[in-house]
PDB file of C-alpha atoms and ligand atoms in Angstrom:
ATOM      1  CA  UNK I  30      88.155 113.035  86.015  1.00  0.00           C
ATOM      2  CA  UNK I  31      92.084 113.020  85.771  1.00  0.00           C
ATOM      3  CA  UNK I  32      92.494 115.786  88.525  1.00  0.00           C
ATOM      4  CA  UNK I  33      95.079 117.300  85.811  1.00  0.00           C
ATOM      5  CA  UNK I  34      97.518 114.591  86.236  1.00  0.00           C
ATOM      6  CA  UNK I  35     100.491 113.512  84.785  1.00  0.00           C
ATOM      7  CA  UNK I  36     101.040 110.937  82.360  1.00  0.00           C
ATOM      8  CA  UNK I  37     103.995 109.144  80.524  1.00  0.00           C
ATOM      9  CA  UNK I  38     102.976 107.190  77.295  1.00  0.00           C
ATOM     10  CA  UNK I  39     106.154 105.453  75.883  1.00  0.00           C
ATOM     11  CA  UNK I  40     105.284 104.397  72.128  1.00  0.00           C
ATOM     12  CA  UNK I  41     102.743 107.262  71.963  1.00  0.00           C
ATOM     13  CA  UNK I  42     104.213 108.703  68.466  1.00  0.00           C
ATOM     14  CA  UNK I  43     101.395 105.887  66.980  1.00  0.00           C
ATOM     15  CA  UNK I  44      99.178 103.314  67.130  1.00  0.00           C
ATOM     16  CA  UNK I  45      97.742 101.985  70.699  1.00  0.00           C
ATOM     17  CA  UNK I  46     100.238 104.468  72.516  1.00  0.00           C
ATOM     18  CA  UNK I  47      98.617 106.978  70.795  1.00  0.00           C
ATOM     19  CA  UNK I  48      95.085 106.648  70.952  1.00  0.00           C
ATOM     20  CA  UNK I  49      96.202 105.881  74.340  1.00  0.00           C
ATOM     21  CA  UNK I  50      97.588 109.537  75.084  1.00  0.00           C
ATOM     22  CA  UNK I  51      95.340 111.015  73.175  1.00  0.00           C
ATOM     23  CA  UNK I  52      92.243 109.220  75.623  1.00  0.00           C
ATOM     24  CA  UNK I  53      94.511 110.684  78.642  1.00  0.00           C
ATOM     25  CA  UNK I  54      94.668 114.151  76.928  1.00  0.00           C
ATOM     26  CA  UNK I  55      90.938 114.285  76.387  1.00  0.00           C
ATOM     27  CA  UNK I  56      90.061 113.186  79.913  1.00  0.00           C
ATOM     28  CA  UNK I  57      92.135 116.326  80.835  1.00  0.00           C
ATOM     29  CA  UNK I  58      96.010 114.593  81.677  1.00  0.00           C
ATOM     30  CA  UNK I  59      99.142 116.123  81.010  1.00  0.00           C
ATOM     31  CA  UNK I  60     100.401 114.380  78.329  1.00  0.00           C
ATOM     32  CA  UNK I  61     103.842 113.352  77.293  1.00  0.00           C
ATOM     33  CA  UNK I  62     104.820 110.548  74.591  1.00  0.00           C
ATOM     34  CA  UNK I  63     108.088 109.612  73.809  1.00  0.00           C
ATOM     35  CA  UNK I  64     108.879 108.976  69.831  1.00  0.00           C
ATOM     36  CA  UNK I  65     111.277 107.499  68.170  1.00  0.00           C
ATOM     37  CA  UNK I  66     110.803 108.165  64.508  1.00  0.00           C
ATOM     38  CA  UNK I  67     108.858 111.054  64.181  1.00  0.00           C
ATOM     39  CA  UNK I  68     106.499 113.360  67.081  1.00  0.00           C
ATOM     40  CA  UNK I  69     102.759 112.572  66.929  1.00  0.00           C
ATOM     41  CA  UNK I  70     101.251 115.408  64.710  1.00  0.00           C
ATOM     42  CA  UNK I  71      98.880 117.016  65.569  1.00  0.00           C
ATOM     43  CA  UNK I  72      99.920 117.762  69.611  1.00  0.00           C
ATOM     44  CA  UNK I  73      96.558 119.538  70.065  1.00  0.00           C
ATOM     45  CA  UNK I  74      93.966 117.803  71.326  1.00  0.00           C
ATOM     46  CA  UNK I  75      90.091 118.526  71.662  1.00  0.00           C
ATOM     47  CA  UNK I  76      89.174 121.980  73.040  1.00  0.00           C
ATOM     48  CA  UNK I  77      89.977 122.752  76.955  1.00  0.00           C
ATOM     49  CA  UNK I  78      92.933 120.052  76.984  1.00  0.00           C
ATOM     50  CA  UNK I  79      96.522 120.795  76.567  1.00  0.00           C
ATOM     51  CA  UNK I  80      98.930 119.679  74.212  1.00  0.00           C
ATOM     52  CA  UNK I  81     101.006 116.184  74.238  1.00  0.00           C
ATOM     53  CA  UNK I  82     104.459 117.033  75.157  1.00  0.00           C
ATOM     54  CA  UNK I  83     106.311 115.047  72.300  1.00  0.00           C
ATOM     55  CA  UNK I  84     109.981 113.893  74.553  1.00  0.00           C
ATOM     56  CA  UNK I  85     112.436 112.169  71.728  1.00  0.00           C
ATOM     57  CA  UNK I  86     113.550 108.907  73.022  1.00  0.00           C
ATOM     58  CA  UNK I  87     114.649 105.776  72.230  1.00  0.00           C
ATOM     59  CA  UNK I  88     114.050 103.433  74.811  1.00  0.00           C
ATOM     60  CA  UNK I  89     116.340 100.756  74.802  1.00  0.00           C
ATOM     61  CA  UNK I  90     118.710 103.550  75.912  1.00  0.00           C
ATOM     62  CA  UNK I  91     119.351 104.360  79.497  1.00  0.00           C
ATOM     63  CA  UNK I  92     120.370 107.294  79.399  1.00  0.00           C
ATOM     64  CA  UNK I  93     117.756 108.727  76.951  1.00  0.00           C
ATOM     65  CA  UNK I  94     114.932 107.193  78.773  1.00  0.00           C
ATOM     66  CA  UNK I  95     116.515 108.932  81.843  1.00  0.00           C
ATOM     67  CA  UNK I  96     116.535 112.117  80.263  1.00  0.00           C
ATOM     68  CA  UNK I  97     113.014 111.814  78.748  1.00  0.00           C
ATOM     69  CA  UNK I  98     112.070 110.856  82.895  1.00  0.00           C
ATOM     70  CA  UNK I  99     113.721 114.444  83.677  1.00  0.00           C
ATOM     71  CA  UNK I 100     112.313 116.676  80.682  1.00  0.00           C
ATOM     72  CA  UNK I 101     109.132 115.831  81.553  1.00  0.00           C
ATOM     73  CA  UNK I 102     109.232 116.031  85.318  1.00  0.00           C
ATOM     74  CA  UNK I 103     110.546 119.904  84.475  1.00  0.00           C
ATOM     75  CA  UNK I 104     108.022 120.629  81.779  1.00  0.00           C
ATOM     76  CA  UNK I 105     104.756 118.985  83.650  1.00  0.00           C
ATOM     77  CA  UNK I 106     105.783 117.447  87.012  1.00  0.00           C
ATOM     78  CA  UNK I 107     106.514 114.076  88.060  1.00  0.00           C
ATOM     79  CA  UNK I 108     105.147 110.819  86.395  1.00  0.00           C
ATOM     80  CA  UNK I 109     101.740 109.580  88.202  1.00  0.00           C
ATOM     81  CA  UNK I 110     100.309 107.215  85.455  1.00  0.00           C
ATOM     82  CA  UNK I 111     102.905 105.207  83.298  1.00  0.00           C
ATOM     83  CA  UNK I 112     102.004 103.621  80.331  1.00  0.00           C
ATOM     84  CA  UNK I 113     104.167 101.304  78.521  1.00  0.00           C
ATOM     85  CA  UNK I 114     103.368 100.531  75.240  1.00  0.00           C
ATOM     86  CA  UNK I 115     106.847 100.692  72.976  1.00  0.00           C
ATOM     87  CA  UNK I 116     107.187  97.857  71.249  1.00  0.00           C
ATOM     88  CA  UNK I 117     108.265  95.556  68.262  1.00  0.00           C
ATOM     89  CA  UNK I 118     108.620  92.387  67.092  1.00  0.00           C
ATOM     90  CA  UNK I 119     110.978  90.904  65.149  1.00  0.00           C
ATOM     91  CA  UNK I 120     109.351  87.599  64.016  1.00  0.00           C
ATOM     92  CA  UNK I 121     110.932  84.429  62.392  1.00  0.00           C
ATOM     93  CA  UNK I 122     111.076  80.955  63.582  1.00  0.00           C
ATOM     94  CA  UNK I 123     113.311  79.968  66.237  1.00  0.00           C
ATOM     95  CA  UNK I 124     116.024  77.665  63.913  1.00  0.00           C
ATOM     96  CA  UNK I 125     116.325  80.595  62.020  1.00  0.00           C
ATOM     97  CA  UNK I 126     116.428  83.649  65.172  1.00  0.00           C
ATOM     98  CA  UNK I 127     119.155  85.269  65.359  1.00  0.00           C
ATOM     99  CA  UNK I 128     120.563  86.367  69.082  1.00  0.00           C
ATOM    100  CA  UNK I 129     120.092  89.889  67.733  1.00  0.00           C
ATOM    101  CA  UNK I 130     117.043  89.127  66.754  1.00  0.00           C
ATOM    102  CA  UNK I 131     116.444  87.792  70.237  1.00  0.00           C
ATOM    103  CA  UNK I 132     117.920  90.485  72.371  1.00  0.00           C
ATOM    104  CA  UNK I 133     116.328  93.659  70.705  1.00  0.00           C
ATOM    105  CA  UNK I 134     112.596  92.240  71.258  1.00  0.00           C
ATOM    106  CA  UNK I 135     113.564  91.897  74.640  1.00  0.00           C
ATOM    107  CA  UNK I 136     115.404  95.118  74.796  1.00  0.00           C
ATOM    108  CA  UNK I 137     112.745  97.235  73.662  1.00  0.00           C
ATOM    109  CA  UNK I 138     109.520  94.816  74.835  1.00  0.00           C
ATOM    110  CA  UNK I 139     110.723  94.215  78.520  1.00  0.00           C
ATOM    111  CA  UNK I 140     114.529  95.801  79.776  1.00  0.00           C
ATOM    112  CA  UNK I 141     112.663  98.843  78.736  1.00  0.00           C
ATOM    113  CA  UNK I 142     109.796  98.251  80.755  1.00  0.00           C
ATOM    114  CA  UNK I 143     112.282  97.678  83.624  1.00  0.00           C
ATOM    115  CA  UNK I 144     113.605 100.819  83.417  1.00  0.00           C
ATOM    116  CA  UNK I 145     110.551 102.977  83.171  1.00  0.00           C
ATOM    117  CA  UNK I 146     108.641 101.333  86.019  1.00  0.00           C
ATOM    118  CA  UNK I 147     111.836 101.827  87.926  1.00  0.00           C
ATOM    119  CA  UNK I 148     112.067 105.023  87.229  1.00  0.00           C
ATOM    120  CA  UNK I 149     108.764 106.008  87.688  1.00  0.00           C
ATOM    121  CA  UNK I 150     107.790 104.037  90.650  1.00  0.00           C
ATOM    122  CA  UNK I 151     110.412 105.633  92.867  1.00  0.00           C
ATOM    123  CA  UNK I 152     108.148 108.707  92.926  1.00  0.00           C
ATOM    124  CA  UNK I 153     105.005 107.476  92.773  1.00  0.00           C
ATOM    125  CA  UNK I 154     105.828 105.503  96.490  1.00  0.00           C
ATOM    126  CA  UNK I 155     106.806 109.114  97.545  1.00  0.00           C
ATOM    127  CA  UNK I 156     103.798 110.786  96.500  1.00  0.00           C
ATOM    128  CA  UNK I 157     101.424 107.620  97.541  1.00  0.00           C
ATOM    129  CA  UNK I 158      99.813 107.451  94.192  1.00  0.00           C
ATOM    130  CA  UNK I 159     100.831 105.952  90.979  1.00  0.00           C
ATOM    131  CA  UNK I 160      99.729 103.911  88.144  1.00  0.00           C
ATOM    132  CA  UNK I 161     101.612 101.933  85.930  1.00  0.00           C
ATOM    133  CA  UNK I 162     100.212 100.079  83.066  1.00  0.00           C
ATOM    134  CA  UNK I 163     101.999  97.359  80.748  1.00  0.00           C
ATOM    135  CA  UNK I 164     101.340  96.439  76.887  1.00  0.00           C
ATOM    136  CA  UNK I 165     101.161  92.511  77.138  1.00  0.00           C
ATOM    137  CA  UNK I 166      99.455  90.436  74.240  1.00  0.00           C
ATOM    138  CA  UNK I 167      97.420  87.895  73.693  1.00  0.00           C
ATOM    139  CA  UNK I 168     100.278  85.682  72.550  1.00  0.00           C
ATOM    140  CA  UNK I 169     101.685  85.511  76.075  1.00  0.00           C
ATOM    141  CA  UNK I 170      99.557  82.961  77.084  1.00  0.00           C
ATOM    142  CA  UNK I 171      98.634  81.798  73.681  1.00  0.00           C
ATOM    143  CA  UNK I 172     102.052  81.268  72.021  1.00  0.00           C
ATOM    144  CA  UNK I 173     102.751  81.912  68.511  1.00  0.00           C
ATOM    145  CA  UNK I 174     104.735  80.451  65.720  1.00  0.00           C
ATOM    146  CA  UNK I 175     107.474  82.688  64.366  1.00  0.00           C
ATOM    147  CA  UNK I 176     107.090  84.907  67.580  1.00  0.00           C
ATOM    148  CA  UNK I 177     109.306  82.996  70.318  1.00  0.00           C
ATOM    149  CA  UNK I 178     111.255  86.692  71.193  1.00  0.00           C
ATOM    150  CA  UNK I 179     107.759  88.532  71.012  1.00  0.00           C
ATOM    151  CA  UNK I 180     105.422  85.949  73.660  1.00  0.00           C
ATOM    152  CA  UNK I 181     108.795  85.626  75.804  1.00  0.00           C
ATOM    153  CA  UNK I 182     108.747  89.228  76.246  1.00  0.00           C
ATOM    154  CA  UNK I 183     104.970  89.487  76.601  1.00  0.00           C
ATOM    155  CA  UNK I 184     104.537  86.767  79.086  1.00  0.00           C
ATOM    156  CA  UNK I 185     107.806  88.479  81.070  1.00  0.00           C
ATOM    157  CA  UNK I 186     105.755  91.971  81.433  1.00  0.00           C
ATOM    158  CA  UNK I 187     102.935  89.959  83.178  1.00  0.00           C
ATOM    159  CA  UNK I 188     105.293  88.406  85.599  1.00  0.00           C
ATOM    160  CA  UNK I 189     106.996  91.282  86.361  1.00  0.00           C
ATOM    161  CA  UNK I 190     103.725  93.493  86.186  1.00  0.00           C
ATOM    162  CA  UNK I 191     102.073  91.193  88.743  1.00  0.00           C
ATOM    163  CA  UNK I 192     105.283  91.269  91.081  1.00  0.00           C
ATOM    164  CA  UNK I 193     105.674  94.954  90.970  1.00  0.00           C
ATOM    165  CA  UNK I 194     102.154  95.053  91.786  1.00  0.00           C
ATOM    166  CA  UNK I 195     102.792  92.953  94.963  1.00  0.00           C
ATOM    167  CA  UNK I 196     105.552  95.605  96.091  1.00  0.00           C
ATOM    168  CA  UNK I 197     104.035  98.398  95.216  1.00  0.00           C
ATOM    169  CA  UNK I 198     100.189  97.836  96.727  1.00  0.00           C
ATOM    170  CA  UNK I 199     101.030  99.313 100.001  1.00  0.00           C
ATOM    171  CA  UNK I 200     101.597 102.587  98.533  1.00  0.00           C
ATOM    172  CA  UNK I 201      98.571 102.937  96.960  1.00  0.00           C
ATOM    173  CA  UNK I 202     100.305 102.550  93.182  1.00  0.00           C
ATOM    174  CA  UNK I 203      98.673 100.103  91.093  1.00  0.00           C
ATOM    175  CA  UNK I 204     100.464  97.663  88.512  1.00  0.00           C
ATOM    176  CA  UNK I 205      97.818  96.584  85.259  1.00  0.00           C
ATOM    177  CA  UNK I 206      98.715  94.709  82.663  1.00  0.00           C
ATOM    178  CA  UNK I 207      96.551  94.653  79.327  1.00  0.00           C
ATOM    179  CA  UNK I 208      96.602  92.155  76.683  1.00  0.00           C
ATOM    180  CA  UNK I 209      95.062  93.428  73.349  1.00  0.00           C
ATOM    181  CA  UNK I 210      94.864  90.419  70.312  1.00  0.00           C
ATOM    182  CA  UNK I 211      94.296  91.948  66.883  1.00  0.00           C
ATOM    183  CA  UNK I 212      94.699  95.709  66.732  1.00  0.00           C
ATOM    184  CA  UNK I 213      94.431  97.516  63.612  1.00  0.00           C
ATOM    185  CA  UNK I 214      97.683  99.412  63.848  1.00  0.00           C
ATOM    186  CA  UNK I 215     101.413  99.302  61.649  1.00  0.00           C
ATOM    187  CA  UNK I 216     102.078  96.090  63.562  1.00  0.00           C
ATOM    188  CA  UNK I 217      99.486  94.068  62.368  1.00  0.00           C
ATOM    189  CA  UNK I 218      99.552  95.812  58.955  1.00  0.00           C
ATOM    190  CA  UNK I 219     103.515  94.840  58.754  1.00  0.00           C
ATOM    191  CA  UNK I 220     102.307  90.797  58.911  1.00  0.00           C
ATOM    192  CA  UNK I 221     100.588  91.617  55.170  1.00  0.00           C
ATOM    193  CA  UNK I 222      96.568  91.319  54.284  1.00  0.00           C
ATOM    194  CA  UNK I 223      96.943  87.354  54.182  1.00  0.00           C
ATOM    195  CA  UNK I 224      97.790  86.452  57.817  1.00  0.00           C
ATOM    196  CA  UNK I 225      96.488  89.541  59.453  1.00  0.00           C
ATOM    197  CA  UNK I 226      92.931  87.777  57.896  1.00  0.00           C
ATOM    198  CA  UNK I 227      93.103  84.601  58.731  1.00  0.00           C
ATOM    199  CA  UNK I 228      94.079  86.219  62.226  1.00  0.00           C
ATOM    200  CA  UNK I 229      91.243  88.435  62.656  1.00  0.00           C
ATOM    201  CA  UNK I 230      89.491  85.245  61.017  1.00  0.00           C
ATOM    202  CA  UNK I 231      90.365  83.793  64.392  1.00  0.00           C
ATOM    203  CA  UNK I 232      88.324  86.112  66.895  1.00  0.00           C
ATOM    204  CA  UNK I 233      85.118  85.663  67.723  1.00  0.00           C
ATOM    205  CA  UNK I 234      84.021  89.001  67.235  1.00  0.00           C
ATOM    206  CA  UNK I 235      85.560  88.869  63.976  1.00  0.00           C
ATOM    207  CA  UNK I 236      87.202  91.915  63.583  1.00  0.00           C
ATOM    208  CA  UNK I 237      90.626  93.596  64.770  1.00  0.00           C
ATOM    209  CA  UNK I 238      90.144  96.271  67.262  1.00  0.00           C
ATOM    210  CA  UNK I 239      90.809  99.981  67.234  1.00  0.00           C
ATOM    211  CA  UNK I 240      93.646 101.128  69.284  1.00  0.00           C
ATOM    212  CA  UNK I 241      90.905 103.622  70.997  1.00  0.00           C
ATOM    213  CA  UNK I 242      89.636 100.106  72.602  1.00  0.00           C
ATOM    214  CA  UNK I 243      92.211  99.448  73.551  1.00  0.00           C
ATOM    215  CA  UNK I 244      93.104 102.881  75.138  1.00  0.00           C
ATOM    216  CA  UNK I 245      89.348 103.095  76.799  1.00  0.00           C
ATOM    217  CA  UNK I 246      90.915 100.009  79.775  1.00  0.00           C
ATOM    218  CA  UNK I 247      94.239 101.907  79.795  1.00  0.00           C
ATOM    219  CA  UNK I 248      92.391 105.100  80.588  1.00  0.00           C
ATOM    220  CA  UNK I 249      89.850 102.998  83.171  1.00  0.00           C
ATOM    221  CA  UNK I 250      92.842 101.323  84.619  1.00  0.00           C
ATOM    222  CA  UNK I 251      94.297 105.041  85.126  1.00  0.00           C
ATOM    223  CA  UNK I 252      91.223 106.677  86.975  1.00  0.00           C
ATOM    224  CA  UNK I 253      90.109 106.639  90.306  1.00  0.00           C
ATOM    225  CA  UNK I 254      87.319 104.152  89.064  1.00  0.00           C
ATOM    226  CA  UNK I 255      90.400 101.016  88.679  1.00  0.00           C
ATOM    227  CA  UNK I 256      91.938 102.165  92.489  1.00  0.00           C
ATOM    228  CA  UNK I 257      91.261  98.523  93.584  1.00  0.00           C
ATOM    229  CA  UNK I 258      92.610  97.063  90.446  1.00  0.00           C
ATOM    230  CA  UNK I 259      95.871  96.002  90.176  1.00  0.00           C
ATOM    231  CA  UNK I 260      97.689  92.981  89.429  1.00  0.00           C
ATOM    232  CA  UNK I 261      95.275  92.397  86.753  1.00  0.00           C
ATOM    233  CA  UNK I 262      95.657  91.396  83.164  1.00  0.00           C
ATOM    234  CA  UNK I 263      92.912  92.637  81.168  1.00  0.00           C
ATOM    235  CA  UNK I 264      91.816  91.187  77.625  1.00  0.00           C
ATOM    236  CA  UNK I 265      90.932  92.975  74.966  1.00  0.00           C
ATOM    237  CA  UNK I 266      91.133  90.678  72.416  1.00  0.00           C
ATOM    238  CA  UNK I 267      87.426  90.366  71.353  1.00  0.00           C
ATOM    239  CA  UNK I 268      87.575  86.986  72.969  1.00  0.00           C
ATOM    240  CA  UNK I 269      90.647  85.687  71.149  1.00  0.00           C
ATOM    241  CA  UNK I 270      92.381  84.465  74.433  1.00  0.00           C
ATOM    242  CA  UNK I 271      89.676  83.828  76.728  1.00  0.00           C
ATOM    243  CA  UNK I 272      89.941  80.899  79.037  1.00  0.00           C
ATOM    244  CA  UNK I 273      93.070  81.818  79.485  1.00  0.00           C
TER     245      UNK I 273
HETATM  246  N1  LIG U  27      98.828  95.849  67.153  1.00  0.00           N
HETATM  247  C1  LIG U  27      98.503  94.741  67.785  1.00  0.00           C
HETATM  248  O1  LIG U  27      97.754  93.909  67.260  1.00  0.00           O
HETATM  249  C2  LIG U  27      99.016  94.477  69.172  1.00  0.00           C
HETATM  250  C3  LIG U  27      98.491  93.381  69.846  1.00  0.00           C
HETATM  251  C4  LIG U  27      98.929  93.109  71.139  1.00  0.00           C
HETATM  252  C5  LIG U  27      99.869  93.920  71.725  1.00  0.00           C
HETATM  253  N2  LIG U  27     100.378  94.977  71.051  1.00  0.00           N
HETATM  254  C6  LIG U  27     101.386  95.781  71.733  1.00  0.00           C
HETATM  255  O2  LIG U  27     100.936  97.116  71.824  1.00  0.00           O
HETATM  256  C7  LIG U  27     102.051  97.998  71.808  1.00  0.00           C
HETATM  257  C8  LIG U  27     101.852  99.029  70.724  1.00  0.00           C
HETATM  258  O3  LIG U  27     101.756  98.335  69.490  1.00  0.00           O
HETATM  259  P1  LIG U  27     101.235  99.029  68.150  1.00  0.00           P
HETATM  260  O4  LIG U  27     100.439  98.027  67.445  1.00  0.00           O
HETATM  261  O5  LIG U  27     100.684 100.341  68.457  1.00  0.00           O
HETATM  262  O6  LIG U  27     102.632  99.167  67.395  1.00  0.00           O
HETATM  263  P2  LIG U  27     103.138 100.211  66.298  1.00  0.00           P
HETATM  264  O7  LIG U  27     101.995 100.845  65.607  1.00  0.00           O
HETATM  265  O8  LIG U  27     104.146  99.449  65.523  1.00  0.00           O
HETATM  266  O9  LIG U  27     103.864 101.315  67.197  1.00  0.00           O
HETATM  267  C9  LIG U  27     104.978 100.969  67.946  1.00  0.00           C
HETATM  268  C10 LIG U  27     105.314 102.102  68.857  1.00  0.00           C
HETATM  269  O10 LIG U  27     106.445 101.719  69.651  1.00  0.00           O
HETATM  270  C11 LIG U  27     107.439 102.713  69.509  1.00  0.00           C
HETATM  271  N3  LIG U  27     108.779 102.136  69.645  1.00  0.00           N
HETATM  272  C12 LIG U  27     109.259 101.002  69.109  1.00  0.00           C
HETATM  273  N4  LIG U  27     110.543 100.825  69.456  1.00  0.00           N
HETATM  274  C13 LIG U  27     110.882 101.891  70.213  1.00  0.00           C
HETATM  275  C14 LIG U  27     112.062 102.305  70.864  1.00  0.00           C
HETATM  276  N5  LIG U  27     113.194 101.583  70.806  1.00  0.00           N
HETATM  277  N6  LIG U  27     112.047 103.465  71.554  1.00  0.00           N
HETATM  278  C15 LIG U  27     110.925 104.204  71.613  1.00  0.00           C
HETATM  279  N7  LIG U  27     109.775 103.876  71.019  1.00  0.00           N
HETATM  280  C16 LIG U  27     109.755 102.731  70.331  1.00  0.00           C
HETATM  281  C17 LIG U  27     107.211 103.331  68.149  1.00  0.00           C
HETATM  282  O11 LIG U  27     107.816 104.603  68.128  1.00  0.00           O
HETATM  283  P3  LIG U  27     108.204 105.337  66.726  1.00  0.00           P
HETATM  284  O12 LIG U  27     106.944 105.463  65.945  1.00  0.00           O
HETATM  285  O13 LIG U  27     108.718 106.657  67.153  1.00  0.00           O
HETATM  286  O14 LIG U  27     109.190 104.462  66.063  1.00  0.00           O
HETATM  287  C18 LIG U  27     105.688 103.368  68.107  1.00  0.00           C
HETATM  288  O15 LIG U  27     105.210 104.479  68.816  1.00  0.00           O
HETATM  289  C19 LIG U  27     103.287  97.138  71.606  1.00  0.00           C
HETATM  290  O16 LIG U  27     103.905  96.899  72.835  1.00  0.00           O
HETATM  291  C20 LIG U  27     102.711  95.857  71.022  1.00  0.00           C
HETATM  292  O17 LIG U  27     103.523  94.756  71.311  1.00  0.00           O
HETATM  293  C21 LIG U  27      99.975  95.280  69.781  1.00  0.00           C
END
């Protein structure tokens, strides 16, 4: 299914990066994730599949992103599936948004993003194979109050995702973005019960997702299935965005 393959989750300590590495380990990848604040635990995965290789790394940092690049090209080989999906927000409305504010949600959300597909891309045009997949949201195309730094970034990564796409085609890498709406992870719990309700209060299907539903397109988007797909931006938002 995964032809043992290497993949790079960034933001895989928790939440959708997780369950996304975790879908990747089970379908038999080589795993890495980089963390921040503490190594996914546990690194074992179901039986027959190895271990997530947990690389320390904070992403808005060049040189630590660079390292984490080289670490896990000596530990497993080079990158062949990318998968950003670091993020944060940072949300308050924009009278009030400090350029700090401003500049780490686009530090970590998109400069980041930069960087990795950079990095990884370089070798996956060598090798003729690659696939890169981006973390958008919903609120790119929807907007949303309070979250000017967060959609900016969001709406960038389809931009750039769709470009990249464009210059990478010929070499048979592929450049996805998906765009989850509600997902039942820290981020969502950090907004408190109230407006994460009357959120999932506005999708149709009426609940928030699991980040495994979100990691079942990432891991379609990685497999030989998706190698006509790129340039896309999937939805899974349980209808949240659609028409858009
Ligand atoms: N949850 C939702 O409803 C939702 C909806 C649409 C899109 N998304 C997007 O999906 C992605 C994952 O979100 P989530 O809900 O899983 O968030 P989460 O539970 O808050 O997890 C965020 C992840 O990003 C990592 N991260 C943050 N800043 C980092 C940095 N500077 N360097 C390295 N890692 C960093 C965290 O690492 P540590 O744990 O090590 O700090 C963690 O693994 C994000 O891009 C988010 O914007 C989420």
């Amino acid at each position: 299914m995964s032809d043992g393959r290497v993949a790079l989750v960034t933001g895989g300590s928790r939440g959708i990066g997780l369950a996304c590495a975790r879908r990747l380990q089970a379908d038999g990848y080589r795993v890495a994730v980089t963390w921040k604040s503490a190594p996914p635990d546990p690194l074992e995965g179901p039986a027959g599949s190895l271990p997530l290789l947990p690389v320390r790394c904070d992403v808005t940092d060049a040189d630590e992103l660079e390292a984490a690049f080289s670490e896990v090209e000596a530990s497993l080989g080079n990158v062949e599936v990318l998968v950003c999906s670091a993020g944060i927000t940072e949300d308050t409305l924009l009278l009030m948004m400090s350029e700090e504010k401003w500049q780490r949600v686009l530090d970590t959300n998109l400069t980041a993003v930069y960087r990795a597909a950079k990095r990884a891309s370089a070798r996956m045009v060598r090798a003729r194979f690659g696939r890169i997949v981006l973390m958008s949201s919903v609120v790119a195309y929807l907007g949303s109050a309070g979250q000017t730094n967060y959609a900016a970034s969001k709406a960038a990564l389809i931009g750039f995702g769709r470009s990249l796409a464009r210059e990478l085609a010929g070499r048979q890498v592929t450049v996805n973005v998906v765009a989850p709406g509600v997902v039942d992870t820290d981020m969502v719990a950090a907004l408190g019960e109230e407006r994460a309700a009357a959120l999932t209060a506005m999708v149709p299907l009426k609940r928030a997702a699991r980040p495994e539903e979100v990691a079942h397109a990432v891991a379609w988007l990685a497999s030989a299935e998706a190698a006509y797909v790129t340039g896309a931006v999937i939805p899974v938002d349980g209808g949240l965005g659609m028409g858009h």
